[in-house]
XYZ file of C-alpha atoms in Angstrom:
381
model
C -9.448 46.656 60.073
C -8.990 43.345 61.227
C -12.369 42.255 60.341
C -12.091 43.563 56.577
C -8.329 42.129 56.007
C -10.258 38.908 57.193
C -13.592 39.011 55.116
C -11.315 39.935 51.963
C -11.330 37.531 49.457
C -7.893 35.791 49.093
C -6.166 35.885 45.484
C -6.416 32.109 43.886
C -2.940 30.734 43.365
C -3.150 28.868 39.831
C -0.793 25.865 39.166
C 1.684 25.817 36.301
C 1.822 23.575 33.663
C 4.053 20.974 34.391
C 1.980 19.752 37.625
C -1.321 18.948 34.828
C -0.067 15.822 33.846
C -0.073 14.947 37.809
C -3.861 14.600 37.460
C -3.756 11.705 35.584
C -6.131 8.942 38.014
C -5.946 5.167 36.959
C -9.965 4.670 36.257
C -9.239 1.012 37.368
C -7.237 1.247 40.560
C -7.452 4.915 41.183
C -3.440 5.181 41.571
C -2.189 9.180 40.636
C 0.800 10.481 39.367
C 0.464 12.412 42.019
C 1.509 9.787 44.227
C 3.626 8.219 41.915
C 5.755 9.791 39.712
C 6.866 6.825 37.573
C 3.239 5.755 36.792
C 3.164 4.993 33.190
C -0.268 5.022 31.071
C -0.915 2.885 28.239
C -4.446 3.584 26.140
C -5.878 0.911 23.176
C -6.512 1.751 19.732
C -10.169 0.001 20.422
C -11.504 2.542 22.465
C -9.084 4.996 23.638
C -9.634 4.301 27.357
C -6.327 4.974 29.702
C -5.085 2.603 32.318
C -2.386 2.269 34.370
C 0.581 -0.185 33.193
C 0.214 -2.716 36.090
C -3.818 -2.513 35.246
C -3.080 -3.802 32.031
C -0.351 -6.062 33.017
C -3.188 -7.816 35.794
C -6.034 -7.357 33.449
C -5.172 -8.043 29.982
C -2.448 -10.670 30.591
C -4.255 -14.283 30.573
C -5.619 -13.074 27.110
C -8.297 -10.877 25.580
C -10.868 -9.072 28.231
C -13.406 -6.331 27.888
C -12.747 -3.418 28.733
C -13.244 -2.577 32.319
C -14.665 1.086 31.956
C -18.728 0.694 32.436
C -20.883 0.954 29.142
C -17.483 -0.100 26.893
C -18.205 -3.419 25.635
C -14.994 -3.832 23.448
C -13.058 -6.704 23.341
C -8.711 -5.332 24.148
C -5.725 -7.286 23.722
C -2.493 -6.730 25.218
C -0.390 -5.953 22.584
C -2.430 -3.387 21.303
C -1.649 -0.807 24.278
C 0.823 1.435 23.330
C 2.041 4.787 25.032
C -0.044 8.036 24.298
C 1.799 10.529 21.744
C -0.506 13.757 22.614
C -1.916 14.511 26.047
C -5.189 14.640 24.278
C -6.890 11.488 23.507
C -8.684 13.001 20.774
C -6.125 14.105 18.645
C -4.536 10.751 19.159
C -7.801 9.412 17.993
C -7.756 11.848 15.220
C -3.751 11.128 14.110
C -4.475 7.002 14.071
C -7.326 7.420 11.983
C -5.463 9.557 9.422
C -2.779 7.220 9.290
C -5.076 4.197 8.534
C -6.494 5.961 6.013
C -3.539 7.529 4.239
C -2.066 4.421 4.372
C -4.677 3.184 2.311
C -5.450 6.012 -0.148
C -1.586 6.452 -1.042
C -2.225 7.586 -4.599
C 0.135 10.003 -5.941
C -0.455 13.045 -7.801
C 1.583 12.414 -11.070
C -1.022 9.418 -11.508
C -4.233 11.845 -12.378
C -3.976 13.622 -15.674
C -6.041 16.741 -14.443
C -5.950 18.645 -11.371
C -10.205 18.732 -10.936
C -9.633 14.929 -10.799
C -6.839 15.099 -8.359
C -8.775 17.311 -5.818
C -12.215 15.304 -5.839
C -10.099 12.494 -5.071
C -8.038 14.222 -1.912
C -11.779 15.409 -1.453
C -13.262 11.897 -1.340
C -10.391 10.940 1.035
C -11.361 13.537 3.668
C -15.206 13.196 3.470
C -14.234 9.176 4.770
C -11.540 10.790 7.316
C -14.140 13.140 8.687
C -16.857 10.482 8.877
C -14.553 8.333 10.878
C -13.470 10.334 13.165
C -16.669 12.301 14.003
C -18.498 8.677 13.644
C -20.937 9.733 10.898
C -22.537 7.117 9.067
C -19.241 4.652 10.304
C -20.931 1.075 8.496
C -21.392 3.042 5.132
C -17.702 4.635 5.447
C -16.072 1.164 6.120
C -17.628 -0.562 3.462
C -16.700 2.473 1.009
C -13.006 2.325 2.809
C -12.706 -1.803 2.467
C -14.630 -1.704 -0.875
C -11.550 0.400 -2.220
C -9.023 -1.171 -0.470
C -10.146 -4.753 -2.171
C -10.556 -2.952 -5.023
C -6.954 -0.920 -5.172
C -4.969 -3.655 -3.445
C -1.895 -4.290 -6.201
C -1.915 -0.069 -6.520
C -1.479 0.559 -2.338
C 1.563 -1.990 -2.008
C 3.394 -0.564 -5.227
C 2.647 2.891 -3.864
C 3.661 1.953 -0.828
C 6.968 0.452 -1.539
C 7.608 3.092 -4.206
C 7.227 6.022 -1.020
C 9.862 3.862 1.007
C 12.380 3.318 -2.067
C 11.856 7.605 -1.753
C 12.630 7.813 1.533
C 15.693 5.779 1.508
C 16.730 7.314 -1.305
C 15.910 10.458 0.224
C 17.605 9.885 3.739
C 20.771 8.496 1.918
C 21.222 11.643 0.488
C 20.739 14.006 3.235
C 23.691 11.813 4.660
C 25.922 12.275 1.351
C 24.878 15.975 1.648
C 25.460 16.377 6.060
C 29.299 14.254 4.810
C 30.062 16.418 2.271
C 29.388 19.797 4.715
C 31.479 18.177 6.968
C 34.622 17.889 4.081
C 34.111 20.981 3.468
C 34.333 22.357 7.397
C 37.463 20.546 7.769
C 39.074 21.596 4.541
C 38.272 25.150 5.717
C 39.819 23.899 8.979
C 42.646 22.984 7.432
C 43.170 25.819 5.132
C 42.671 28.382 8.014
C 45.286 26.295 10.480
C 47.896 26.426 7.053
C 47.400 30.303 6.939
C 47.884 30.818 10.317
C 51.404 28.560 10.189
C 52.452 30.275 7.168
C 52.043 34.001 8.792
C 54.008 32.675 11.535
C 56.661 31.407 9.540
C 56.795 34.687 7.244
C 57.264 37.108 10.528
C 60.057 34.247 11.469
C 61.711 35.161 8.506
C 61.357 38.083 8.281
C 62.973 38.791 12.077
C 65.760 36.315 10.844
C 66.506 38.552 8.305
C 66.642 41.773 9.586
C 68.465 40.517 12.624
C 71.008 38.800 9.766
C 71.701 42.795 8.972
C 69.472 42.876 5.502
C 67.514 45.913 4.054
C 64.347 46.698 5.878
C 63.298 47.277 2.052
C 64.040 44.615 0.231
C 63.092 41.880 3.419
C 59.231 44.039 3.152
C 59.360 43.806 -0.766
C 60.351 39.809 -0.407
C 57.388 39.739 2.294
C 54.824 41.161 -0.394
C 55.721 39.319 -3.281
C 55.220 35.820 -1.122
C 52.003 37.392 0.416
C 50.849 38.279 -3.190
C 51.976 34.487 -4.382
C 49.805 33.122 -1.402
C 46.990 35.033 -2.045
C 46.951 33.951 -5.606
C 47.167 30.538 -4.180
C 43.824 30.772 -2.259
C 42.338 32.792 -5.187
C 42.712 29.628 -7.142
C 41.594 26.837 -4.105
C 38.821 28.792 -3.674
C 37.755 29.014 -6.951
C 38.610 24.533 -7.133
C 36.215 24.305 -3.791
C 33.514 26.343 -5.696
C 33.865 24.158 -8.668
C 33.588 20.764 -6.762
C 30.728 22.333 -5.289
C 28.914 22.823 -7.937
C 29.815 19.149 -9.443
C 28.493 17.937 -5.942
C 25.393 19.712 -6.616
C 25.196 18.630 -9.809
C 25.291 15.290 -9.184
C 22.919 15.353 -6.468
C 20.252 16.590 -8.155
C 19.714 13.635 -9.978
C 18.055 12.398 -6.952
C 15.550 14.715 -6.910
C 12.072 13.898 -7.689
C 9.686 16.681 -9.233
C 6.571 15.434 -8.537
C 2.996 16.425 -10.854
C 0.447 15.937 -12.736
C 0.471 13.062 -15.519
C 1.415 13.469 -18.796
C -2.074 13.826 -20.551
C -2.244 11.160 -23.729
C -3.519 12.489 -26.947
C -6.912 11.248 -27.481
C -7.919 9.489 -30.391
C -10.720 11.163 -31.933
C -14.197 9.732 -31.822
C -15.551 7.943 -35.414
C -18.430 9.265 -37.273
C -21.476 8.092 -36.387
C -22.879 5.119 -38.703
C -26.838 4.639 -38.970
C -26.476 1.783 -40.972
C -23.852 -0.306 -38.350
C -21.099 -0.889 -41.032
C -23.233 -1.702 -43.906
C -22.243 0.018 -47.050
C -23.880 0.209 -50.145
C -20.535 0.559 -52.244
C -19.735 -1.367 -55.309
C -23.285 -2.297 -56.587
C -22.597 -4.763 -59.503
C -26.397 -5.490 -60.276
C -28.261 -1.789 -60.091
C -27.266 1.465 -59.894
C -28.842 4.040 -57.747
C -30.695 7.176 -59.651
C -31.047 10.469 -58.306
C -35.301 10.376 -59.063
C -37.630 8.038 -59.782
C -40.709 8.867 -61.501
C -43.166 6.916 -59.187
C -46.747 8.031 -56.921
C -45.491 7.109 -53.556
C -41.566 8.563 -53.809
C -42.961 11.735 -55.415
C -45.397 12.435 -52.669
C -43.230 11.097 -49.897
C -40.317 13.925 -51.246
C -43.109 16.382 -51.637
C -44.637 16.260 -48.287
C -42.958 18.931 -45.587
C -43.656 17.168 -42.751
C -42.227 13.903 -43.631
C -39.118 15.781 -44.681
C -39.200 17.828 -41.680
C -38.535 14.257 -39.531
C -35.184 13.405 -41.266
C -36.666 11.199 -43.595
C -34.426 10.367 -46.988
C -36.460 9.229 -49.692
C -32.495 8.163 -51.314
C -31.899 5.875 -48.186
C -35.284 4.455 -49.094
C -34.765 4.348 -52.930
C -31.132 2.689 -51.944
C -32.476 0.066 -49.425
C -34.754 -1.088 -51.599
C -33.119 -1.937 -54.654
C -30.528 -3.543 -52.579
C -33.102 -5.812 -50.965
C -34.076 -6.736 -54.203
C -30.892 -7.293 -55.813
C -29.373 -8.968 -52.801
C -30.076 -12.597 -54.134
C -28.678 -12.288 -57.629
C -25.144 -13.338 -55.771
C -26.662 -16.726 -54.222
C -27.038 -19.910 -56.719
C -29.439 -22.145 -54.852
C -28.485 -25.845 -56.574
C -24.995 -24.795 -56.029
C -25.212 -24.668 -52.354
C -27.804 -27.555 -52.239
C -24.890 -30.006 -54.294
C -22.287 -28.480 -51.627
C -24.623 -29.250 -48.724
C -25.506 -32.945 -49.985
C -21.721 -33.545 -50.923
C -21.316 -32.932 -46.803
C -23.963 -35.086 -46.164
C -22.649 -38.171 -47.772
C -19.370 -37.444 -46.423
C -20.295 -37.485 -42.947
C -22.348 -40.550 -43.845
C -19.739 -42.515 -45.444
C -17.763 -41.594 -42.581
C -19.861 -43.147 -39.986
C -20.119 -46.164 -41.988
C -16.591 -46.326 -42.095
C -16.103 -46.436 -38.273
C -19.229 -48.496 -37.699
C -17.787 -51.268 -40.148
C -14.097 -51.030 -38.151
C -16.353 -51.836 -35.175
C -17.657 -54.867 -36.525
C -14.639 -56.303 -38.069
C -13.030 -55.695 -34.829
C -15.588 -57.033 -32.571
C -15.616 -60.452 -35.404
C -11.730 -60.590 -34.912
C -12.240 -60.851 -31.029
C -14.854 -63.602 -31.081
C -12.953 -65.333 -33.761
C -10.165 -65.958 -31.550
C -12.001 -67.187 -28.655
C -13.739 -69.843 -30.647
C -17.595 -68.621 -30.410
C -18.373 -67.304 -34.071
C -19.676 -69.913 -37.152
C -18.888 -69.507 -40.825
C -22.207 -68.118 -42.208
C -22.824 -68.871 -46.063
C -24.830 -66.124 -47.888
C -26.480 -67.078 -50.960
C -27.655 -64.707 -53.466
C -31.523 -64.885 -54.234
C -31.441 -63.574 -57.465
């Protein structure tokens, strides 16, 4: 019996919870919280790797260092290590990256005008989350992520500010709504302390006067005409607390924001298409169009199917024509030529002008130093 209590496999004792965290091993200098309690990890943003706070402090402190886990080659800096939120580096991992990128697409729903455009957007946000985190194609993803940041910069800070105007606005007003529970539990304070004195004071009087030698009667009918009037008199505070109440409420919810889609504008509708690009053939003065024109190469042309079949119009033909023809009976030719010589003297005459300043100024200079001789023209003729 011995033997088989002996050989008998013995039941595995399984440690709770709490004592996981006491696993923890500095990778650097192999310290445990086992050993000691108030060992303190710190991880980096850069590569998620956990060391011990006096391996950072020893390591990291004369300035940037790689990181001392084989096969990471990134570059950490001290005031990047933080404290680890989750136990799991992943999700820490996971919960960074999110933030990074939520900080950057911060666009709200009220600013798409249609919820299929709303949803590829949240959709186009997580494809970029999931790449990053799962490292899919990470060069592509961060030139798609700092392509739209560059792109969306003046729309990220006003979003940005605009969510922490709303949650000031919104914390200041679960503070007016936590003060005005608390008015409202010490005005039922109050008003349940006043009862209780004025009970007290009602069976005073009412001992007083029977022991004063009154009628039981009339001292109880006294008693239930002031406990009437009372009641009454909380009927109608009650019904002033519900009232402020509702004001409160009323006023309050002018803070509230009811967010949604945008407003959709009324689209303009779309103009006609024009063949001709804005050229009309309105208010001939010269011609005037006919319905039919008794010539060879019209008739056949509006006689043939197959022509017709295309989306040829012998009229657009008929009308093109004649206004090709017609076009110059507007334009006088010596007109324009008078008009365009008239210029041409002007601009002449104008650059004799200035050419003839020159001289006379250049004449008045060497005049006055002395170097220029009266020169006598004589008419041949």
């Amino acid at each position: 019996m011995s033997r088989q209590a002996q050989s008998r496999p013995q039941p595995t004792t399984r440690r709770p919870a709490d004592s996981e965290g006491q696993d923890e091993i500095c990778p650097v200098c192999k310290s445990s919280r086992y050993l000691t309690p108030t060992l303190r990890f710190l991880i980096n943003p850069e590569c998620y790797h956990k060391f011990c706070e006096s391996c950072v402090d020893r390591i990291f402190s004369h300035g940037p260092a790689p990181c001392p886990i084989p096969g990471c080659h990134k570059t950490l800096r001290k005031h990047k290590f933080r404290t680890p939120t989750f136990s799991d580096l992943q999700v820490e991992r996971e919960v960074d990256i999110r933030k990074k990128v939520g900080a950057v697409f911060n666009r709200r729903e009220e600013e798409f005008e249609d919820l299929r455009a709303y949803n590829d957007y949240l959709n186009e946000v997580e494809d970029i989350t999931f790449n990053l985190i799962n490292k899919l194609e990470v060069e592509e993803t961060e030139k798609r992520f700092k392509a739209y940041q560059r792109a969306h910069e003046r729309e990220i800070t006003e979003n940005a500010s605009l969510a922490e105007q709303e949650r000031a606005s919104f914390a200041a007003l679960q503070k007016e709504e936590r003060e005005q529970a608390r008015s409202r539990r010490e005005a039922a304070r109050r008003e349940d302390a006043e009862e209780k004195r004025q009970l007290e004071e009602n069976r005073r009087d009412v001992l007083n006067r029977l022991a004063s030698g009154q009628d039981a009667e009339s001292v109880a009918k006294a008693g239930q005409q002031v406990h009437l009037k009372k009641r009454m008199d909380r009927a109608a505070a009650a019904e002033r607390q519900r009232q402020l109440q509702a004001a409160s409420a009323s006023n309050g919810s002018g803070n509230v924001v009811i967010k949604g889609l945008r407003a959709k504008q009324k689209q303009e509708p779309e103009a006609s298409v024009d063949p001709f690009g804005g050229l009309s053939f309105e208010g001939r003065k010269y011609y005037a169009l006919q319905d039919d024109y008794v010539w060879a190469g019209v008739q056949e042309t509006k006689a043939d199917v197959l022509i017709g079949a295309g989306g040829y119009d012998v009229g657009a033909f008929t009308g093109r024509a004649l206004c090709e023809a017609f076009a110059g009976l507007g334009v006088f030719v010596g007109d324009e030529m008078d008009e365009r010589d008239r210029e041409k003297m002007g601009k002449e005459n104008d650059e004799m002008a200035t050419k003839g300043a020159e001289v006379a100024a250049t004449k008045g200079g060497n005049a006055a130093k002395g170097k220029v001789k009266d020169v006598k023209m004589e008419d041949p003729f």
